[in-house]
Coordinates of C-alpha atoms in Angstrom, one line a residue:
X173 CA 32.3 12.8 36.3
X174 CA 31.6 8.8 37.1
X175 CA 28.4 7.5 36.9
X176 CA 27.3 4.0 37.1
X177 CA 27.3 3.3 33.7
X178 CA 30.8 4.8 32.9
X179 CA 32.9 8.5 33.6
X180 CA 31.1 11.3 31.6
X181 CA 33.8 14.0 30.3
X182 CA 32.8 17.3 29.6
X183 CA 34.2 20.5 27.7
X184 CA 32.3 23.4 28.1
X185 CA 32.8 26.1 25.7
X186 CA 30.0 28.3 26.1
X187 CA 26.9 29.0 28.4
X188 CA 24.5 31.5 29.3
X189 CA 24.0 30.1 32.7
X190 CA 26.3 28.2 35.3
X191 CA 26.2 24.7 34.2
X192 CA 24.6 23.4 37.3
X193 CA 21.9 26.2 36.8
X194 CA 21.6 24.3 33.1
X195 CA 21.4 20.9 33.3
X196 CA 22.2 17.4 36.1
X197 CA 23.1 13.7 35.3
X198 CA 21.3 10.3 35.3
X199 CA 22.0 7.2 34.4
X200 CA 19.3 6.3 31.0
X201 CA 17.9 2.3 31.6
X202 CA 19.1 2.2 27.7
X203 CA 21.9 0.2 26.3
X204 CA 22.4 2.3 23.5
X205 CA 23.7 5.6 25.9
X206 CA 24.6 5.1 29.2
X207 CA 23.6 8.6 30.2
X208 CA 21.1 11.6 30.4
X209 CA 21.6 15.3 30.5
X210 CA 18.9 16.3 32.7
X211 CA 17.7 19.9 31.9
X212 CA 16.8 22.3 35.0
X213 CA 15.1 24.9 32.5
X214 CA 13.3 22.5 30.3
X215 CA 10.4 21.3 32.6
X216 CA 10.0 17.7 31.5
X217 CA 12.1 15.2 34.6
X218 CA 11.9 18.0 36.9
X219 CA 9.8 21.0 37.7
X220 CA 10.4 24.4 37.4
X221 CA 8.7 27.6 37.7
X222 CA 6.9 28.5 34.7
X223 CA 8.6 31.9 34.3
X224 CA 12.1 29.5 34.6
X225 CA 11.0 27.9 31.3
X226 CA 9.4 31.8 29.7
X227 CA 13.0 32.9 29.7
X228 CA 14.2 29.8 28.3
X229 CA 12.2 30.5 25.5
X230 CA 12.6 33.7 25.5
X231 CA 16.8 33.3 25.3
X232 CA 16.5 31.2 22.4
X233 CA 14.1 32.9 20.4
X234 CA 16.0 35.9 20.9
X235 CA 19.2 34.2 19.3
X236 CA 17.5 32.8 16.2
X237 CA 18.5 34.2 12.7
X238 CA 16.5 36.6 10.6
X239 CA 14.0 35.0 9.4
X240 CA 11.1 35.5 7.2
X241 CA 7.8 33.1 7.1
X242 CA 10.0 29.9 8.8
X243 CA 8.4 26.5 9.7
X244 CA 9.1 25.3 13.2
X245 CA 9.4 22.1 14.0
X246 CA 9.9 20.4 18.2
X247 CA 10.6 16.9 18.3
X248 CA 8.7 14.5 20.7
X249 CA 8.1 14.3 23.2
X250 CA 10.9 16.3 25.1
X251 CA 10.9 19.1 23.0
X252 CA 7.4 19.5 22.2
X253 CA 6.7 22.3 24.7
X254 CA 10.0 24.1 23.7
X255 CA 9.4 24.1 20.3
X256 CA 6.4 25.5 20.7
X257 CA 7.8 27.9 23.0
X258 CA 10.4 29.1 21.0
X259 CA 8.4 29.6 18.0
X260 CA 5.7 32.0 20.1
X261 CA 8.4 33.6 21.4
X262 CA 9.6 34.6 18.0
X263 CA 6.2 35.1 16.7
X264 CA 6.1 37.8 19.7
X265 CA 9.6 39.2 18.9
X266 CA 7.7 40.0 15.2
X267 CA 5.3 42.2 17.0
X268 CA 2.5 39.8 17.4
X269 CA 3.1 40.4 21.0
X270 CA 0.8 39.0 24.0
X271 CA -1.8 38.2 21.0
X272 CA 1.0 35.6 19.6
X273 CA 2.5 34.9 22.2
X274 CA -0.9 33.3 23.6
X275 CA -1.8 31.8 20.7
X276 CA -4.4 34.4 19.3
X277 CA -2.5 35.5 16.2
X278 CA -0.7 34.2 13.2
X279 CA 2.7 36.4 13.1
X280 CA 4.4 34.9 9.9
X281 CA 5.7 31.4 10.8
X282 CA 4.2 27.8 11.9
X283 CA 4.7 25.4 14.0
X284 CA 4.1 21.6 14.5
X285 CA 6.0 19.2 16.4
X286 CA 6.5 15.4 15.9
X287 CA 4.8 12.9 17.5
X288 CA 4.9 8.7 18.1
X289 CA 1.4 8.4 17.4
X290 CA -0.5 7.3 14.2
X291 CA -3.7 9.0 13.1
X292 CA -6.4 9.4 9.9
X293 CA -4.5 13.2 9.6
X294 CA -2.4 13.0 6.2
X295 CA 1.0 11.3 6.8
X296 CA 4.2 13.5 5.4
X297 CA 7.0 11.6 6.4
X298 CA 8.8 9.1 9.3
X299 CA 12.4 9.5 10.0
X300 CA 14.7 7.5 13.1
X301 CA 16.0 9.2 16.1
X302 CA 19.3 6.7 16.2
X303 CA 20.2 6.7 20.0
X304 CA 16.1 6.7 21.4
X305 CA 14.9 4.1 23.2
X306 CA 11.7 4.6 20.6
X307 CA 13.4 6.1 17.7
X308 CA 10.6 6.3 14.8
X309 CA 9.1 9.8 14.8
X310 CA 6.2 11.0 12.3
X311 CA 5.6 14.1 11.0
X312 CA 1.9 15.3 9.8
X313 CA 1.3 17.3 6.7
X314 CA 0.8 21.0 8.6
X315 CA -0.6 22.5 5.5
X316 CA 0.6 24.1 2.5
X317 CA 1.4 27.6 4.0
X318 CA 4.2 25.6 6.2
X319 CA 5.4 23.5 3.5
X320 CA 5.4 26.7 1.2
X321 CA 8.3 28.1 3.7
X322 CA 12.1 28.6 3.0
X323 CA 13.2 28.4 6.3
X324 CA 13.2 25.3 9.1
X325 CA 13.9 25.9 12.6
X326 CA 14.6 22.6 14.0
X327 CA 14.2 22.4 18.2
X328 CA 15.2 19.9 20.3
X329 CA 16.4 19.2 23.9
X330 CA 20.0 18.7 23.5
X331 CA 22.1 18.0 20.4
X332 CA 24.8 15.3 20.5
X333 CA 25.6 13.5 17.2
X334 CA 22.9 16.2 15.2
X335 CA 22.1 13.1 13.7
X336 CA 18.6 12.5 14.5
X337 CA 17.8 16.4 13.5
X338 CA 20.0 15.8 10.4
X339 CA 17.3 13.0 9.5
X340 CA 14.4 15.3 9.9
X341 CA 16.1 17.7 7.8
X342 CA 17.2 15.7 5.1
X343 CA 13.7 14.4 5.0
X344 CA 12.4 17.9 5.0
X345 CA 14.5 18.9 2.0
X346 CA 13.9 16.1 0.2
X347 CA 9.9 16.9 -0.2
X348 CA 11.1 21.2 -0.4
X349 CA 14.0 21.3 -2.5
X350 CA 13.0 25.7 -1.8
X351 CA 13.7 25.4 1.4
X352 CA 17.0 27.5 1.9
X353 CA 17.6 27.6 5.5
X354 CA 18.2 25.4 8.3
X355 CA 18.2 26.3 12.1
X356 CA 19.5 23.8 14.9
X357 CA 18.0 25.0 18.2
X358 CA 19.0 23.5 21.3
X359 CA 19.0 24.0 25.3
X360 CA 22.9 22.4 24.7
X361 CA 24.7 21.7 21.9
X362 CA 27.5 18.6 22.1
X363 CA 27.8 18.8 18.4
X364 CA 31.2 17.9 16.9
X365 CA 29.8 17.2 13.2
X366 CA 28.7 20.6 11.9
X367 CA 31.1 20.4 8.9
X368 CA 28.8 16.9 8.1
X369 CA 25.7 18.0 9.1
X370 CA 26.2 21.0 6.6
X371 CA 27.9 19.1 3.8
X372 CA 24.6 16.5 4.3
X373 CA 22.1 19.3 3.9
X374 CA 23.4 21.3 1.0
X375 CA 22.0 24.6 2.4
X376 CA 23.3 27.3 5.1
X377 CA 22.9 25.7 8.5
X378 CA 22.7 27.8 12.1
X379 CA 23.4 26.4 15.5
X380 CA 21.2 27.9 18.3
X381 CA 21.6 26.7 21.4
X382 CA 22.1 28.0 25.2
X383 CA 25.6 26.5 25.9
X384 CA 27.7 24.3 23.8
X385 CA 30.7 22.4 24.2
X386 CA 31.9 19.3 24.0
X387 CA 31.6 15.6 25.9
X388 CA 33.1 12.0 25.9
X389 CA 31.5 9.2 27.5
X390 CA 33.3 5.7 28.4
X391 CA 31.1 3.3 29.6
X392 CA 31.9 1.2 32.6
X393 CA 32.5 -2.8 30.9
X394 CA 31.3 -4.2 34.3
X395 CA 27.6 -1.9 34.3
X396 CA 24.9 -4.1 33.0
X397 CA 21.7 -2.4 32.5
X398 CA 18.5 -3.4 32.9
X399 CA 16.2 -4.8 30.2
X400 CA 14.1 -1.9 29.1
X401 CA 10.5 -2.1 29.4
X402 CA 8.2 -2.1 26.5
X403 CA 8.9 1.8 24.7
X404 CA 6.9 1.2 21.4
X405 CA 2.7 0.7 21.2
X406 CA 1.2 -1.1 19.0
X407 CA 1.3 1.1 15.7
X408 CA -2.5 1.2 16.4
X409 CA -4.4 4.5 14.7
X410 CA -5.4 7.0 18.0
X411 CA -7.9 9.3 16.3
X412 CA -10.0 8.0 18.7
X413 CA -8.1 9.4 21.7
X414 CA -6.6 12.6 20.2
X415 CA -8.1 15.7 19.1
X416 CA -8.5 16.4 15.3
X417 CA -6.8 19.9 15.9
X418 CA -3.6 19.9 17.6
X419 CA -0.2 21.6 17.4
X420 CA 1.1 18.3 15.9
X421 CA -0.7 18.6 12.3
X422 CA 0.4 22.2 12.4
X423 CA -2.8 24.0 14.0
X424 CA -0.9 25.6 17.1
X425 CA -4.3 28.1 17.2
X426 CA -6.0 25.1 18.6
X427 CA -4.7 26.2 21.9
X428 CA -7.2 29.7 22.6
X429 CA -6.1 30.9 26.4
X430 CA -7.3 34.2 27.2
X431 CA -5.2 37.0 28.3
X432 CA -6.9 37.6 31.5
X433 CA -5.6 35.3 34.2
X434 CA -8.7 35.7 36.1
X435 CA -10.8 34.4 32.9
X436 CA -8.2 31.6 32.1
X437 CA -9.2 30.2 36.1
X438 CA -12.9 31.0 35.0
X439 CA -12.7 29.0 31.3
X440 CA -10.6 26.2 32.9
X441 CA -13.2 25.4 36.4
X442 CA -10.2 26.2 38.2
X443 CA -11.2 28.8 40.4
X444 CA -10.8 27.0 43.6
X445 CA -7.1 27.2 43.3
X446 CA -7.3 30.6 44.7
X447 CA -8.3 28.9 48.0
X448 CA -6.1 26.4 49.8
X449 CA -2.3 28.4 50.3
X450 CA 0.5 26.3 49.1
X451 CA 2.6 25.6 46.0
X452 CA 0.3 24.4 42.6
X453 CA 2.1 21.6 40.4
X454 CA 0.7 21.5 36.3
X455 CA 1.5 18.4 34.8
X456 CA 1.6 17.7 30.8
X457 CA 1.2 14.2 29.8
X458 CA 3.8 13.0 27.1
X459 CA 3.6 15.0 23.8
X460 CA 1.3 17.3 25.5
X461 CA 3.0 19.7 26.9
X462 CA 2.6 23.1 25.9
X463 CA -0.8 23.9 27.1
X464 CA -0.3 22.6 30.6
X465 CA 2.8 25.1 30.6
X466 CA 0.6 28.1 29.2
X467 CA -1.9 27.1 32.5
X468 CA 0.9 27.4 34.8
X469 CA 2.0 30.4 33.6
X470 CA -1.4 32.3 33.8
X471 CA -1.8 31.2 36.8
X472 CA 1.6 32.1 37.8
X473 CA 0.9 35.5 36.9
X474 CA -2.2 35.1 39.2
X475 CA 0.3 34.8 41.6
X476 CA -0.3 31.5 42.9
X477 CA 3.0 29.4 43.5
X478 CA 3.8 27.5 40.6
X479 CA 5.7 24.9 38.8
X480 CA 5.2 22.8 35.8
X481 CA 6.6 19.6 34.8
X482 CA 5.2 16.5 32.4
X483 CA 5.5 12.5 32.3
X484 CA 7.8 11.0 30.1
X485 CA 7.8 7.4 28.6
X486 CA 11.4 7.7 28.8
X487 CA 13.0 5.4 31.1
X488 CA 15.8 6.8 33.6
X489 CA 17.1 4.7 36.4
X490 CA 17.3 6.3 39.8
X491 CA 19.9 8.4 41.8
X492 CA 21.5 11.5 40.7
X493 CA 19.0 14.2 39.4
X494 CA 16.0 11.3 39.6
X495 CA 15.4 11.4 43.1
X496 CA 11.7 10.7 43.1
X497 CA 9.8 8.3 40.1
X498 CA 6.4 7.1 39.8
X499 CA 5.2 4.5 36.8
X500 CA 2.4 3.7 35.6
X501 CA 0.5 3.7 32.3
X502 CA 0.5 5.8 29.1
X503 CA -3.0 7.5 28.7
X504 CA -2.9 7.2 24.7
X505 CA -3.8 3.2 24.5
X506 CA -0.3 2.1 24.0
X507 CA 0.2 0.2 27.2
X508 CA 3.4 1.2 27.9
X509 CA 5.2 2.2 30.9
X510 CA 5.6 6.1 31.6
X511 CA 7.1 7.8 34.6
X512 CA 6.7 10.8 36.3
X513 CA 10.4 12.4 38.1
X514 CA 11.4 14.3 41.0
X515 CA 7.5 14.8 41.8
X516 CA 6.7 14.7 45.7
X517 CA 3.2 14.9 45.8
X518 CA 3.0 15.6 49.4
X519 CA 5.0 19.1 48.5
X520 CA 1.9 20.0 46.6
X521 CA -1.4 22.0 47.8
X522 CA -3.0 21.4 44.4
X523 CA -1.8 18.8 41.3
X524 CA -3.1 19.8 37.5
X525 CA -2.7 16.9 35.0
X526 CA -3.7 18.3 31.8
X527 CA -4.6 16.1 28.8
X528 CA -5.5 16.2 25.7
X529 CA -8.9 14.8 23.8
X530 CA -10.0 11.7 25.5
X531 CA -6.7 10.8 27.0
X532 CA -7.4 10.1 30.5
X533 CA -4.2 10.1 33.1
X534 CA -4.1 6.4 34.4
X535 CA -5.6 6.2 37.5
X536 CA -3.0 4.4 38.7
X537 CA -1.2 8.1 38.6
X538 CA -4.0 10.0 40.2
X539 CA -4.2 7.2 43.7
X540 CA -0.3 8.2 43.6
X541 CA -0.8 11.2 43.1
X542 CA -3.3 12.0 46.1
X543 CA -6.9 13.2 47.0
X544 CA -4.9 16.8 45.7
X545 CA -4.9 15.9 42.6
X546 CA -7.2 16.6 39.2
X547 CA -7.1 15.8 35.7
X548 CA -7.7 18.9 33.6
X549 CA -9.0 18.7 30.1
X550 CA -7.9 22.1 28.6
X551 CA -9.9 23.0 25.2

């Protein structure tokens, strides 16, 4: 296909779903790739039913090795909320069942996903995501029982080069030379350098993903893009802002939602969405993801109307899959633009922006979001 920015050739090998049922195309406002894959069942540029995403999980979790006591890891801040999906999903798949799979139980396994943000919580190691328009990630120490594990289960979004989860990795194995298994888990999976990525890592790798194939992209000589705004804060420590337990030092039990929908509404001051008919939007808020989809999925099972989506400090020009964007301000002191796609708020009866410790959305994002909307703390 031709985009602005050049033609986009793809192979498709393999899918689970139809590939418009997978994934559209946008045009990234980075010179370093010209294009996005813009996933319809990951619930980050554009909303989806909660149970659209359950599956998702679900699918992947279902195609993942044996494995013993692994360590997941998502990447920021695309994949945080997948990664932690996947991994509850497997922990249910082990027979921790609704107990694990909301966070309640501790079914062999952990979990922690990377983040952009420093903090006074034990540094473990950085590594580069090459192509990112902010490419330095961090990784917290999650605690010996994860760094005791022989297994790594790696999630991300989409894999093109394998590059950037080929960094983690190496990293990884570099601090647990036990480590004896590595798992590539992706929505799609462009990779043509598995041979490399295995040769790199010394130990048996595994590619999970929902579809793979292949792709070429020539970019258009003539397509200038424009300057990107400012995509890194000031390196400033946030302990401040975020909470000292949190899925990104390893502690995904800091996330307690009942199994009751009814008390979930009750616990969260959210009863009130029973009132008003009309369709409920949950937002997450950058890295914060997970627990704004486990709201709209109890409340799903209510039976109100749902669908769940996040903001995103990643720029994407508009047209093609970004039909709607709002910009503002990133709520974790960095200053930075963030954006919020395909998001009408006037389609909305009630709007859930869930954040984390004393993150406050930008009020900039609630006026544009309308008198329907609420920021949501969830503890």
């Amino acid at each position: 296909m031709t985009l602005p920015s050049g033609r986009l050739d793809l192979h498709l090998e393999r899918s689970a779903l139809p590939l418009g049922d997978l994934l559209e195309f946008a045009v990234r406002r980075n010179p370093k790739r010209g294009f996005l894959f813009v996933s319809r069942v990951l619930g980050k540029h554009i909303p989806i039913r909660p149970q659209v995403a359950a599956d998702t999980h679900a699918a992947l979790a279902s195609a993942l090795p044996p494995l013993t006591a692994p360590h997941f890891i998502g990447l920021a801040e695309t994949a945080t909320a997948l990664g932690e999906g996947v991994f509850r999903a497997w922990q249910a798949r082990q027979g921790g069942g609704q107990q694990a799979a909301h966070g309640g139980g501790r079914v062999g396994g952990t979990f922690q996903h990377t983040t952009r943000y420093l903090s006074g919580h034990p540094l473990l190691l950085r590594f580069d995501e090459p192509h990112s328009h902010a490419p330095a990630h961090l990784v917290y120490d999650p605690g010996a029982k994860a760094r005791a594990a022989r297994e790594l289960v790696l999630v991300d979004d989409e894999l093109s080069t394998g590059t950037t989860l080929e960094n983690l990795a190496r990293e990884w194995l570099a601090l647990h030379p036990h480590v004896r298994h590595v798992v590539l888990v992706s929505l799609t999976d462009w990779c043509v350098r598995r041979s490399a990525v295995q040769a790199a890592l010394g130990v048996p790798v595994d590619f999970v993903s929902l579809s793979s194939g292949t792709f070429e992209f020539t970019p258009d000589p003539a397509w200038t893009p424009a300057a990107l705004p400012a995509v890194t804060g000031d390196g400033g420590d946030r302990s401040h802002l975020l909470p000292a337990r949190s899925v990104r030092y390893g502690h995904p039990d800091a996330l307690h939602l009942p199994g009751d929908p009814a008390d979930l509404l009750a616990l969260t001051d959210l009863a009130d969405l029973t009132g008003p008919a009309g369709p409920v939007l949950v937002l997450g808020t950058g890295e914060y993801q997970f627990p704004a989809f486990a709201l709209a999925r109890a409340l799903e099972e209510a039976g109100l109307d749902v669908r769940w989506s996040a903001t995103t400090r990643s720029p994407v020009l508009p047209g093609l899959a970004i039909r709607h964007a709002l910009t503002f301000t990133d709520n974790v002191g960095d200053g930075i633009p963030n954006y919020l796609y395909n998001v009408a708020p006037q389609e909305y009866a009630r709007i859930l922006v869930a954040f984390e410790g004393d993150c406050q959305p930008d009020p900039a994002l609630m006026s544009a979001l309308g008198p329907q909307a609420r920021a949501v703390r969830l503890t």
